[in-house]
mmCIF file of C-alpha atoms and ligand atoms in Angstrom:
data_model
loop_
_atom_site.group_PDB
_atom_site.id
_atom_site.type_symbol
_atom_site.label_atom_id
_atom_site.label_comp_id
_atom_site.label_asym_id
_atom_site.label_seq_id
_atom_site.Cartn_x
_atom_site.Cartn_y
_atom_site.Cartn_z
ATOM 1 C CA MET A 1 0.024 -0.013 0.046
ATOM 2 C CA ILE A 2 1.447 3.383 -1.010
ATOM 3 C CA ARG A 3 0.673 6.069 1.545
ATOM 4 C CA ILE A 4 -0.071 9.429 0.028
ATOM 5 C CA ALA A 5 0.258 12.745 1.838
ATOM 6 C CA ILE A 6 -1.874 15.524 0.067
ATOM 7 C CA ALA A 7 -0.762 19.110 0.472
ATOM 8 C CA GLY A 8 -3.673 21.479 -0.135
ATOM 9 C CA ALA A 9 -6.022 18.624 0.691
ATOM 10 C CA ALA A 10 -9.080 20.910 1.182
ATOM 11 C CA GLY A 11 -8.557 22.640 -2.161
ATOM 12 C CA ARG A 12 -10.193 21.929 -5.500
ATOM 13 C CA MET A 13 -7.455 19.437 -6.561
ATOM 14 C CA GLY A 14 -6.999 18.197 -2.967
ATOM 15 C CA ARG A 15 -10.606 17.019 -2.795
ATOM 16 C CA SER A 16 -10.362 15.314 -6.193
ATOM 17 C CA LEU A 17 -7.222 13.557 -5.024
ATOM 18 C CA ILE A 18 -8.876 12.244 -1.920
ATOM 19 C CA GLU A 19 -11.680 10.811 -4.055
ATOM 20 C CA ALA A 20 -9.087 9.271 -6.387
ATOM 21 C CA CYS A 21 -7.136 7.690 -3.559
ATOM 22 C CA ASP A 22 -10.357 6.171 -2.189
ATOM 23 C CA ALA A 23 -11.145 4.741 -5.679
ATOM 24 C CA THR A 24 -7.692 3.403 -6.488
ATOM 25 C CA PRO A 25 -6.460 0.023 -5.110
ATOM 26 C CA GLY A 26 -2.993 0.096 -3.603
ATOM 27 C CA VAL A 27 -3.019 3.659 -2.451
ATOM 28 C CA THR A 28 -4.298 5.357 0.689
ATOM 29 C CA VAL A 29 -4.283 8.848 2.155
ATOM 30 C CA GLY A 30 -1.577 8.841 4.900
ATOM 31 C CA ALA A 31 -1.600 12.520 5.689
ATOM 32 C CA ALA A 32 -3.596 15.750 4.766
ATOM 33 C CA VAL A 33 -1.948 19.050 4.969
ATOM 34 C CA GLU A 34 -3.552 22.460 4.825
ATOM 35 C CA ARG A 35 -2.528 26.095 5.531
ATOM 36 C CA ALA A 36 -2.228 26.941 9.244
ATOM 37 C CA ASP A 37 -5.336 29.067 9.261
ATOM 38 C CA SER A 38 -7.561 26.672 7.358
ATOM 39 C CA PRO A 39 -10.845 25.785 9.247
ATOM 40 C CA PHE A 40 -10.117 22.113 8.545
ATOM 41 C CA ILE A 41 -7.005 21.938 10.817
ATOM 42 C CA GLY A 42 -7.470 19.317 13.460
ATOM 43 C CA ARG A 43 -10.567 17.869 11.919
ATOM 44 C CA ASP A 44 -10.655 14.437 10.371
ATOM 45 C CA LEU A 45 -10.550 13.920 6.616
ATOM 46 C CA CYS A 46 -14.079 12.611 6.652
ATOM 47 C CA ALA A 47 -15.195 16.152 7.584
ATOM 48 C CA LEU A 48 -14.525 16.863 3.928
ATOM 49 C CA ALA A 49 -14.762 13.578 2.007
ATOM 50 C CA GLY A 50 -17.514 11.898 3.973
ATOM 51 C CA GLY A 51 -17.435 8.265 4.958
ATOM 52 C CA ASN A 52 -16.125 6.802 8.157
ATOM 53 C CA GLU A 53 -13.713 8.274 10.640
ATOM 54 C CA ARG A 54 -10.314 7.503 9.195
ATOM 55 C CA SER A 55 -7.887 8.950 11.789
ATOM 56 C CA VAL A 56 -6.321 11.118 9.177
ATOM 57 C CA PRO A 57 -6.501 14.600 10.689
ATOM 58 C CA PHE A 58 -5.759 17.785 8.686
ATOM 59 C CA LEU A 59 -2.335 19.004 9.734
ATOM 60 C CA ALA A 60 -0.640 22.368 9.242
ATOM 61 C CA ASN A 61 2.876 20.965 9.696
ATOM 62 C CA LEU A 62 4.076 18.428 7.166
ATOM 63 C CA ALA A 63 7.297 17.875 9.138
ATOM 64 C CA ALA A 64 5.213 16.335 11.965
ATOM 65 C CA ALA A 65 3.798 13.751 9.483
ATOM 66 C CA THR A 66 6.857 12.362 7.716
ATOM 67 C CA GLY A 67 6.355 8.967 9.332
ATOM 68 C CA GLN A 68 2.870 8.688 7.814
ATOM 69 C CA PHE A 69 3.496 8.815 4.057
ATOM 70 C CA ASP A 70 5.678 7.626 1.223
ATOM 71 C CA VAL A 71 4.933 10.281 -1.450
ATOM 72 C CA LEU A 72 3.783 13.844 -1.020
ATOM 73 C CA VAL A 73 1.336 15.006 -3.745
ATOM 74 C CA ASP A 74 1.383 18.739 -3.694
ATOM 75 C CA PHE A 75 -1.298 21.000 -5.316
ATOM 76 C CA THR A 76 -0.913 24.240 -3.316
ATOM 77 C CA ASN A 77 0.877 27.399 -4.337
ATOM 78 C CA PRO A 78 4.552 28.016 -5.168
ATOM 79 C CA SER A 79 5.797 29.216 -1.754
ATOM 80 C CA ALA A 80 4.019 26.332 0.075
ATOM 81 C CA THR A 81 5.395 23.802 -2.421
ATOM 82 C CA ILE A 82 8.963 25.068 -1.875
ATOM 83 C CA ALA A 83 8.515 24.790 1.896
ATOM 84 C CA ASN A 84 7.182 21.276 1.502
ATOM 85 C CA LEU A 85 10.040 20.335 -0.760
ATOM 86 C CA GLU A 86 12.534 21.244 2.045
ATOM 87 C CA VAL A 87 10.630 18.908 4.389
ATOM 88 C CA CYS A 88 10.547 16.115 1.846
ATOM 89 C CA ARG A 89 14.282 16.597 1.002
ATOM 90 C CA ALA A 90 15.259 16.426 4.699
ATOM 91 C CA ALA A 91 13.164 13.351 5.317
ATOM 92 C CA GLY A 92 13.963 11.510 2.041
ATOM 93 C CA LYS A 93 10.427 11.453 0.758
ATOM 94 C CA ARG A 94 9.373 11.444 -2.838
ATOM 95 C CA MET A 95 7.200 14.201 -4.312
ATOM 96 C CA VAL A 96 4.628 14.725 -7.113
ATOM 97 C CA ILE A 97 4.286 18.511 -7.695
ATOM 98 C CA GLY A 98 1.179 19.720 -9.537
ATOM 99 C CA THR A 99 1.434 23.378 -8.329
ATOM 100 C CA THR A 100 1.907 25.824 -11.253
ATOM 101 C CA GLY A 101 3.397 29.300 -11.355
ATOM 102 C CA LEU A 102 6.844 28.489 -9.903
ATOM 103 C CA ASP A 103 9.299 31.149 -10.988
ATOM 104 C CA GLY A 104 12.854 30.530 -12.143
ATOM 105 C CA ALA A 105 14.382 30.670 -8.630
ATOM 106 C CA GLN A 106 11.799 28.215 -7.343
ATOM 107 C CA ARG A 107 12.345 25.862 -10.259
ATOM 108 C CA ALA A 108 16.050 25.904 -9.430
ATOM 109 C CA ILE A 109 15.263 24.837 -5.800
ATOM 110 C CA VAL A 110 13.205 21.917 -7.158
ATOM 111 C CA ASP A 111 16.024 21.068 -9.540
ATOM 112 C CA ALA A 112 18.497 21.044 -6.634
ATOM 113 C CA GLY A 113 16.077 18.953 -4.403
ATOM 114 C CA SER A 114 15.899 16.359 -7.104
ATOM 115 C CA ARG A 115 19.661 15.466 -6.474
ATOM 116 C CA ASP A 116 18.498 13.959 -3.124
ATOM 117 C CA ILE A 117 14.919 12.765 -3.806
ATOM 118 C CA ALA A 118 12.787 11.660 -6.715
ATOM 119 C CA ILE A 119 10.361 14.373 -7.912
ATOM 120 C CA VAL A 120 7.753 14.429 -10.725
ATOM 121 C CA VAL A 121 6.816 17.958 -11.695
ATOM 122 C CA ALA A 122 4.084 18.526 -14.299
ATOM 123 C CA PRO A 123 1.936 21.528 -14.993
ATOM 124 C CA ASN A 124 -0.717 19.204 -16.222
ATOM 125 C CA MET A 125 -1.026 15.603 -15.035
ATOM 126 C CA SER A 126 -3.604 14.648 -17.633
ATOM 127 C CA ILE A 127 -2.704 11.796 -19.884
ATOM 128 C CA GLY A 128 -4.456 13.476 -22.883
ATOM 129 C CA VAL A 129 -2.502 16.806 -22.462
ATOM 130 C CA ASN A 130 0.680 14.948 -22.239
ATOM 131 C CA LEU A 131 -0.104 13.185 -25.413
ATOM 132 C CA CYS A 132 -0.920 16.632 -26.978
ATOM 133 C CA PHE A 133 2.536 17.842 -25.859
ATOM 134 C CA LYS A 134 3.972 15.106 -28.088
ATOM 135 C CA LEU A 135 1.670 15.974 -31.004
ATOM 136 C CA ALA A 136 2.460 19.666 -30.747
ATOM 137 C CA GLU A 137 6.227 18.867 -30.732
ATOM 138 C CA LEU A 138 5.710 16.818 -33.870
ATOM 139 C CA ALA A 139 3.602 19.585 -35.595
ATOM 140 C CA ALA A 140 6.152 22.132 -34.717
ATOM 141 C CA ARG A 141 8.972 20.164 -36.299
ATOM 142 C CA VAL A 142 7.028 19.545 -39.457
ATOM 143 C CA VAL A 143 5.234 22.898 -40.041
ATOM 144 C CA GLY A 144 6.320 25.266 -37.237
ATOM 145 C CA ASP A 145 8.758 27.595 -38.899
ATOM 146 C CA ASP A 146 6.294 28.343 -41.720
ATOM 147 C CA THR A 147 3.309 29.041 -39.461
ATOM 148 C CA ASP A 148 2.002 31.530 -36.978
ATOM 149 C CA ILE A 149 1.818 29.823 -33.606
ATOM 150 C CA GLU A 150 -0.767 30.831 -30.924
ATOM 151 C CA ILE A 151 -1.542 29.085 -27.681
ATOM 152 C CA VAL A 152 -5.052 29.723 -26.343
ATOM 153 C CA GLU A 153 -6.091 28.654 -22.859
ATOM 154 C CA ALA A 154 -9.328 28.879 -20.817
ATOM 155 C CA HIS A 155 -9.726 28.297 -17.026
ATOM 156 C CA HIS A 156 -12.270 29.037 -14.237
ATOM 157 C CA SER A 157 -12.490 32.524 -12.791
ATOM 158 C CA GLN A 158 -10.637 31.654 -9.638
ATOM 159 C CA LYS A 159 -7.299 30.636 -11.262
ATOM 160 C CA LYS A 160 -4.440 32.596 -9.856
ATOM 161 C CA ASP A 161 -1.766 32.501 -12.609
ATOM 162 C CA ALA A 162 -1.726 33.284 -16.330
ATOM 163 C CA PRO A 163 -0.925 31.993 -18.791
ATOM 164 C CA SER A 164 -1.578 28.494 -17.390
ATOM 165 C CA GLY A 165 1.451 26.379 -16.584
ATOM 166 C CA THR A 166 0.247 23.997 -19.324
ATOM 167 C CA ALA A 167 0.225 26.752 -21.875
ATOM 168 C CA LEU A 168 3.711 27.740 -20.963
ATOM 169 C CA ARG A 169 4.827 24.081 -21.249
ATOM 170 C CA PHE A 170 3.299 23.997 -24.712
ATOM 171 C CA GLY A 171 5.286 27.046 -25.531
ATOM 172 C CA GLU A 172 8.593 25.623 -24.157
ATOM 173 C CA ILE A 173 8.049 22.314 -26.042
ATOM 174 C CA ILE A 174 7.272 24.143 -29.400
ATOM 175 C CA ALA A 175 10.104 26.660 -28.998
ATOM 176 C CA GLY A 176 12.507 23.854 -28.136
ATOM 177 C CA ALA A 177 11.393 21.914 -31.290
ATOM 178 C CA LEU A 178 12.092 25.048 -33.353
ATOM 179 C CA GLY A 179 15.359 25.987 -31.810
ATOM 180 C CA ARG A 180 13.925 29.157 -30.291
ATOM 181 C CA ASP A 181 14.133 30.601 -26.854
ATOM 182 C CA LEU A 182 10.598 31.084 -25.490
ATOM 183 C CA ARG A 183 11.734 34.040 -23.317
ATOM 184 C CA ALA A 184 12.675 35.850 -26.519
ATOM 185 C CA CYS A 185 9.761 34.904 -28.738
ATOM 186 C CA ALA A 186 6.732 34.764 -26.497
ATOM 187 C CA VAL A 187 4.063 37.498 -26.807
ATOM 188 C CA TYR A 188 1.764 37.630 -23.756
ATOM 189 C CA LYS A 189 -0.206 40.802 -24.476
ATOM 190 C CA ARG A 190 -1.644 42.721 -27.500
ATOM 191 C CA GLU A 191 -3.434 46.062 -27.234
ATOM 192 C CA GLY A 192 -3.735 49.182 -29.306
ATOM 193 C CA GLU A 193 -1.661 49.689 -32.521
ATOM 194 C CA THR A 194 0.175 46.426 -32.426
ATOM 195 C CA GLY A 195 0.993 46.458 -36.202
ATOM 196 C CA PRO A 196 1.494 43.227 -38.206
ATOM 197 C CA ARG A 197 2.372 39.967 -36.369
ATOM 198 C CA ARG A 198 6.130 39.675 -35.737
ATOM 199 C CA PRO A 199 7.326 36.484 -37.530
ATOM 200 C CA GLY A 200 8.868 33.877 -35.272
ATOM 201 C CA THR A 201 6.797 34.742 -32.264
ATOM 202 C CA ILE A 202 4.507 32.482 -30.156
ATOM 203 C CA GLY A 203 1.416 34.201 -28.890
ATOM 204 C CA PHE A 204 -0.497 33.432 -25.698
ATOM 205 C CA GLU A 205 -4.161 34.122 -24.933
ATOM 206 C CA SER A 206 -5.775 33.479 -21.529
ATOM 207 C CA ILE A 207 -9.515 33.324 -20.915
ATOM 208 C CA ARG A 208 -10.772 33.343 -17.317
ATOM 209 C CA ALA A 209 -14.465 32.480 -16.947
ATOM 210 C CA GLY A 210 -16.993 30.516 -14.919
ATOM 211 C CA ASP A 211 -16.070 26.998 -13.931
ATOM 212 C CA ILE A 212 -13.975 25.939 -16.908
ATOM 213 C CA VAL A 213 -11.785 23.121 -15.719
ATOM 214 C CA GLY A 214 -9.057 23.579 -18.383
ATOM 215 C CA ASP A 215 -9.009 24.023 -22.192
ATOM 216 C CA HIS A 216 -5.881 24.478 -24.305
ATOM 217 C CA THR A 217 -5.552 24.878 -28.084
ATOM 218 C CA VAL A 218 -2.370 25.164 -30.034
ATOM 219 C CA LEU A 219 -2.888 26.765 -33.337
ATOM 220 C CA PHE A 220 -0.438 26.558 -36.233
ATOM 221 C CA ALA A 221 -1.805 29.009 -39.017
ATOM 222 C CA SER A 222 -0.396 29.612 -42.442
ATOM 223 C CA ALA A 223 -1.751 30.905 -45.749
ATOM 224 C CA GLY A 224 -4.419 28.462 -46.867
ATOM 225 C CA GLU A 225 -4.607 26.092 -43.798
ATOM 226 C CA ARG A 226 -4.709 25.779 -40.048
ATOM 227 C CA ILE A 227 -3.870 23.004 -37.610
ATOM 228 C CA GLU A 228 -5.419 23.118 -34.247
ATOM 229 C CA ILE A 229 -4.445 20.721 -31.406
ATOM 230 C CA THR A 230 -7.108 20.986 -28.658
ATOM 231 C CA HIS A 231 -7.479 19.341 -25.236
ATOM 232 C CA ARG A 232 -10.439 19.956 -22.962
ATOM 233 C CA ALA A 233 -10.598 18.678 -19.428
ATOM 234 C CA SER A 234 -14.131 18.329 -18.244
ATOM 235 C CA THR A 235 -13.314 17.101 -14.607
ATOM 236 C CA ARG A 236 -10.399 17.552 -12.202
ATOM 237 C CA ALA A 237 -10.470 13.778 -11.762
ATOM 238 C CA THR A 238 -8.280 13.480 -14.890
ATOM 239 C CA PHE A 239 -5.471 15.453 -13.188
ATOM 240 C CA ALA A 240 -5.916 13.449 -9.952
ATOM 241 C CA ALA A 241 -5.703 10.195 -11.782
ATOM 242 C CA GLY A 242 -2.538 11.294 -13.477
ATOM 243 C CA ALA A 243 -1.032 12.519 -10.136
ATOM 244 C CA LEU A 244 -1.716 9.080 -8.601
ATOM 245 C CA ARG A 245 -0.231 7.318 -11.563
ATOM 246 C CA ALA A 246 2.883 9.521 -11.105
ATOM 247 C CA ALA A 247 2.925 8.698 -7.371
ATOM 248 C CA GLN A 248 2.850 4.946 -8.110
ATOM 249 C CA TRP A 249 5.496 5.325 -10.780
ATOM 250 C CA ILE A 250 7.823 7.362 -8.645
ATOM 251 C CA MET A 251 8.043 4.644 -5.994
ATOM 252 C CA GLY A 252 10.427 2.886 -8.388
ATOM 253 C CA ARG A 253 12.828 5.893 -8.438
ATOM 254 C CA GLU A 254 15.340 6.980 -5.790
ATOM 255 C CA ARG A 255 16.199 10.479 -6.993
ATOM 256 C CA GLY A 256 15.949 12.682 -10.049
ATOM 257 C CA LEU A 257 13.564 15.169 -11.764
ATOM 258 C CA PHE A 258 10.845 13.651 -13.928
ATOM 259 C CA ASP A 259 7.716 14.725 -15.734
ATOM 260 C CA MET A 260 4.598 12.977 -17.067
ATOM 261 C CA GLN A 261 6.365 12.188 -20.303
ATOM 262 C CA ASP A 262 8.621 9.963 -18.174
ATOM 263 C CA VAL A 263 5.737 8.488 -16.219
ATOM 264 C CA LEU A 264 3.718 7.686 -19.383
ATOM 265 C CA GLY A 265 6.808 6.381 -21.342
ATOM 266 C CA LEU A 266 6.440 9.053 -24.022
ATOM 267 C CA ARG A 267 10.093 10.124 -23.896
HETATM 268 P P1 LIG B 1 -7.206 25.688 -4.527
HETATM 269 O O1 LIG B 1 -6.925 27.169 -4.171
HETATM 270 O O2 LIG B 1 -8.535 25.234 -4.634
HETATM 271 O O3 LIG B 1 -6.426 24.760 -3.482
HETATM 272 C C1 LIG B 1 -5.067 25.003 -2.934
HETATM 273 C C2 LIG B 1 -5.176 24.539 -1.452
HETATM 274 O O4 LIG B 1 -3.803 24.742 -1.010
HETATM 275 C C3 LIG B 1 -6.122 25.444 -0.614
HETATM 276 O O5 LIG B 1 -7.013 24.508 0.112
HETATM 277 C C4 LIG B 1 -5.147 26.100 0.343
HETATM 278 O O6 LIG B 1 -5.714 26.409 1.643
HETATM 279 C C5 LIG B 1 -4.002 25.168 0.348
HETATM 280 N N1 LIG B 1 -2.756 25.741 0.958
HETATM 281 C C6 LIG B 1 -2.305 27.038 0.746
HETATM 282 N N2 LIG B 1 -1.142 27.150 1.501
HETATM 283 C C7 LIG B 1 -0.860 25.975 2.007
HETATM 284 C C8 LIG B 1 0.187 25.587 2.785
HETATM 285 N N3 LIG B 1 1.262 26.334 3.129
HETATM 286 N N4 LIG B 1 0.163 24.209 3.161
HETATM 287 C C9 LIG B 1 -0.792 23.411 2.759
HETATM 288 N N5 LIG B 1 -1.868 23.761 2.104
HETATM 289 C C10 LIG B 1 -1.855 25.051 1.732
HETATM 290 O O7 LIG B 1 -6.394 25.485 -5.905
HETATM 291 P P2 LIG B 1 -6.419 24.303 -6.921
HETATM 292 O O8 LIG B 1 -7.386 24.593 -7.999
HETATM 293 O O9 LIG B 1 -6.635 22.963 -6.192
HETATM 294 O O10 LIG B 1 -4.922 24.308 -7.556
HETATM 295 C C11 LIG B 1 -3.851 24.241 -6.742
HETATM 296 C C12 LIG B 1 -2.548 24.340 -7.681
HETATM 297 O O11 LIG B 1 -2.553 23.170 -8.506
HETATM 298 C C13 LIG B 1 -2.477 25.504 -8.547
HETATM 299 O O12 LIG B 1 -1.200 25.854 -8.675
HETATM 300 C C14 LIG B 1 -3.058 24.974 -9.866
HETATM 301 O O13 LIG B 1 -2.664 25.764 -10.974
HETATM 302 C C15 LIG B 1 -2.473 23.626 -9.924
HETATM 303 N N6 LIG B 1 -3.200 22.710 -10.795
HETATM 304 C C16 LIG B 1 -2.334 21.819 -11.440
HETATM 305 C C17 LIG B 1 -2.851 20.771 -12.158
HETATM 306 C C18 LIG B 1 -1.935 19.721 -12.780
HETATM 307 O O14 LIG B 1 -2.456 18.889 -13.544
HETATM 308 N N7 LIG B 1 -0.620 19.915 -12.596
HETATM 309 C C19 LIG B 1 -4.266 20.684 -12.292
HETATM 310 C C20 LIG B 1 -5.093 21.627 -11.645
HETATM 311 C C21 LIG B 1 -4.515 22.572 -10.888
#
């Protein structure tokens, strides 16, 4: 039995992860962590997920629970994820990081941590999105230099970061396939007299509305034809299922930094 600790357990993804753990043979929730001022602290997990008393209380301190889990699955926010990483690194615990919006310095900390522990980081744990990453890379290699490339994403109105981590990952993959540096060719905003489209750029558009779980379209447009690669997530369960698959896969790794392409054997 793999014991999973969930950081951000009362959040949208946390709740979906609890349900996924309950429905998946071979995994169990070993610990549930929330922010110190969460109303759930000290209460049992069943206060949230229903069912019988499980003796898994919400904790504010991951360090106090390192004996209760094998893998931490973290869907919180960048600063909480980095704090949790330090705890996992010190305790020799594996990590699956779903949190998006990590900046360059935070990514470097994750990178350094992976010298000691095994970490899967993926801005999108869905199997379909990770297949689309592969398709976008192929499309970029075949038609990319001759096309205008735009990445359009839509998410619910409460999402904190933009563009989505998934959209940025599409951008990195496409830029990498074309030998470009995303930092130099990304266009995040257009307003006013923008003039003609600058060749070689990759544009991003973010829609924030309602309860959209997560849509992404990569558009390759040239004179006479367009290719669109679209993925739509209709439930968070798809991310939770991917995260648990990553948690099971990572039990076979001692250290190193991995993503869902590794987990799914798409490398
Ligand atoms: P959410 O706001 O619903 O949940 C986040 C939870 O983290 C909240 O319950 C919050 O109280 C808790 N939290 C905050 N600080 C904490 C701390 N220090 N310790 C423990 N818990 C803490 O957000 P969400 O929609 O569940 O998304 C969470 C993150 O996951 C975001 O970065 C989002 O972009 C990302 N996400 C990734 C994927 C993926 O597939 N990788 C999918 C969906 C969302």
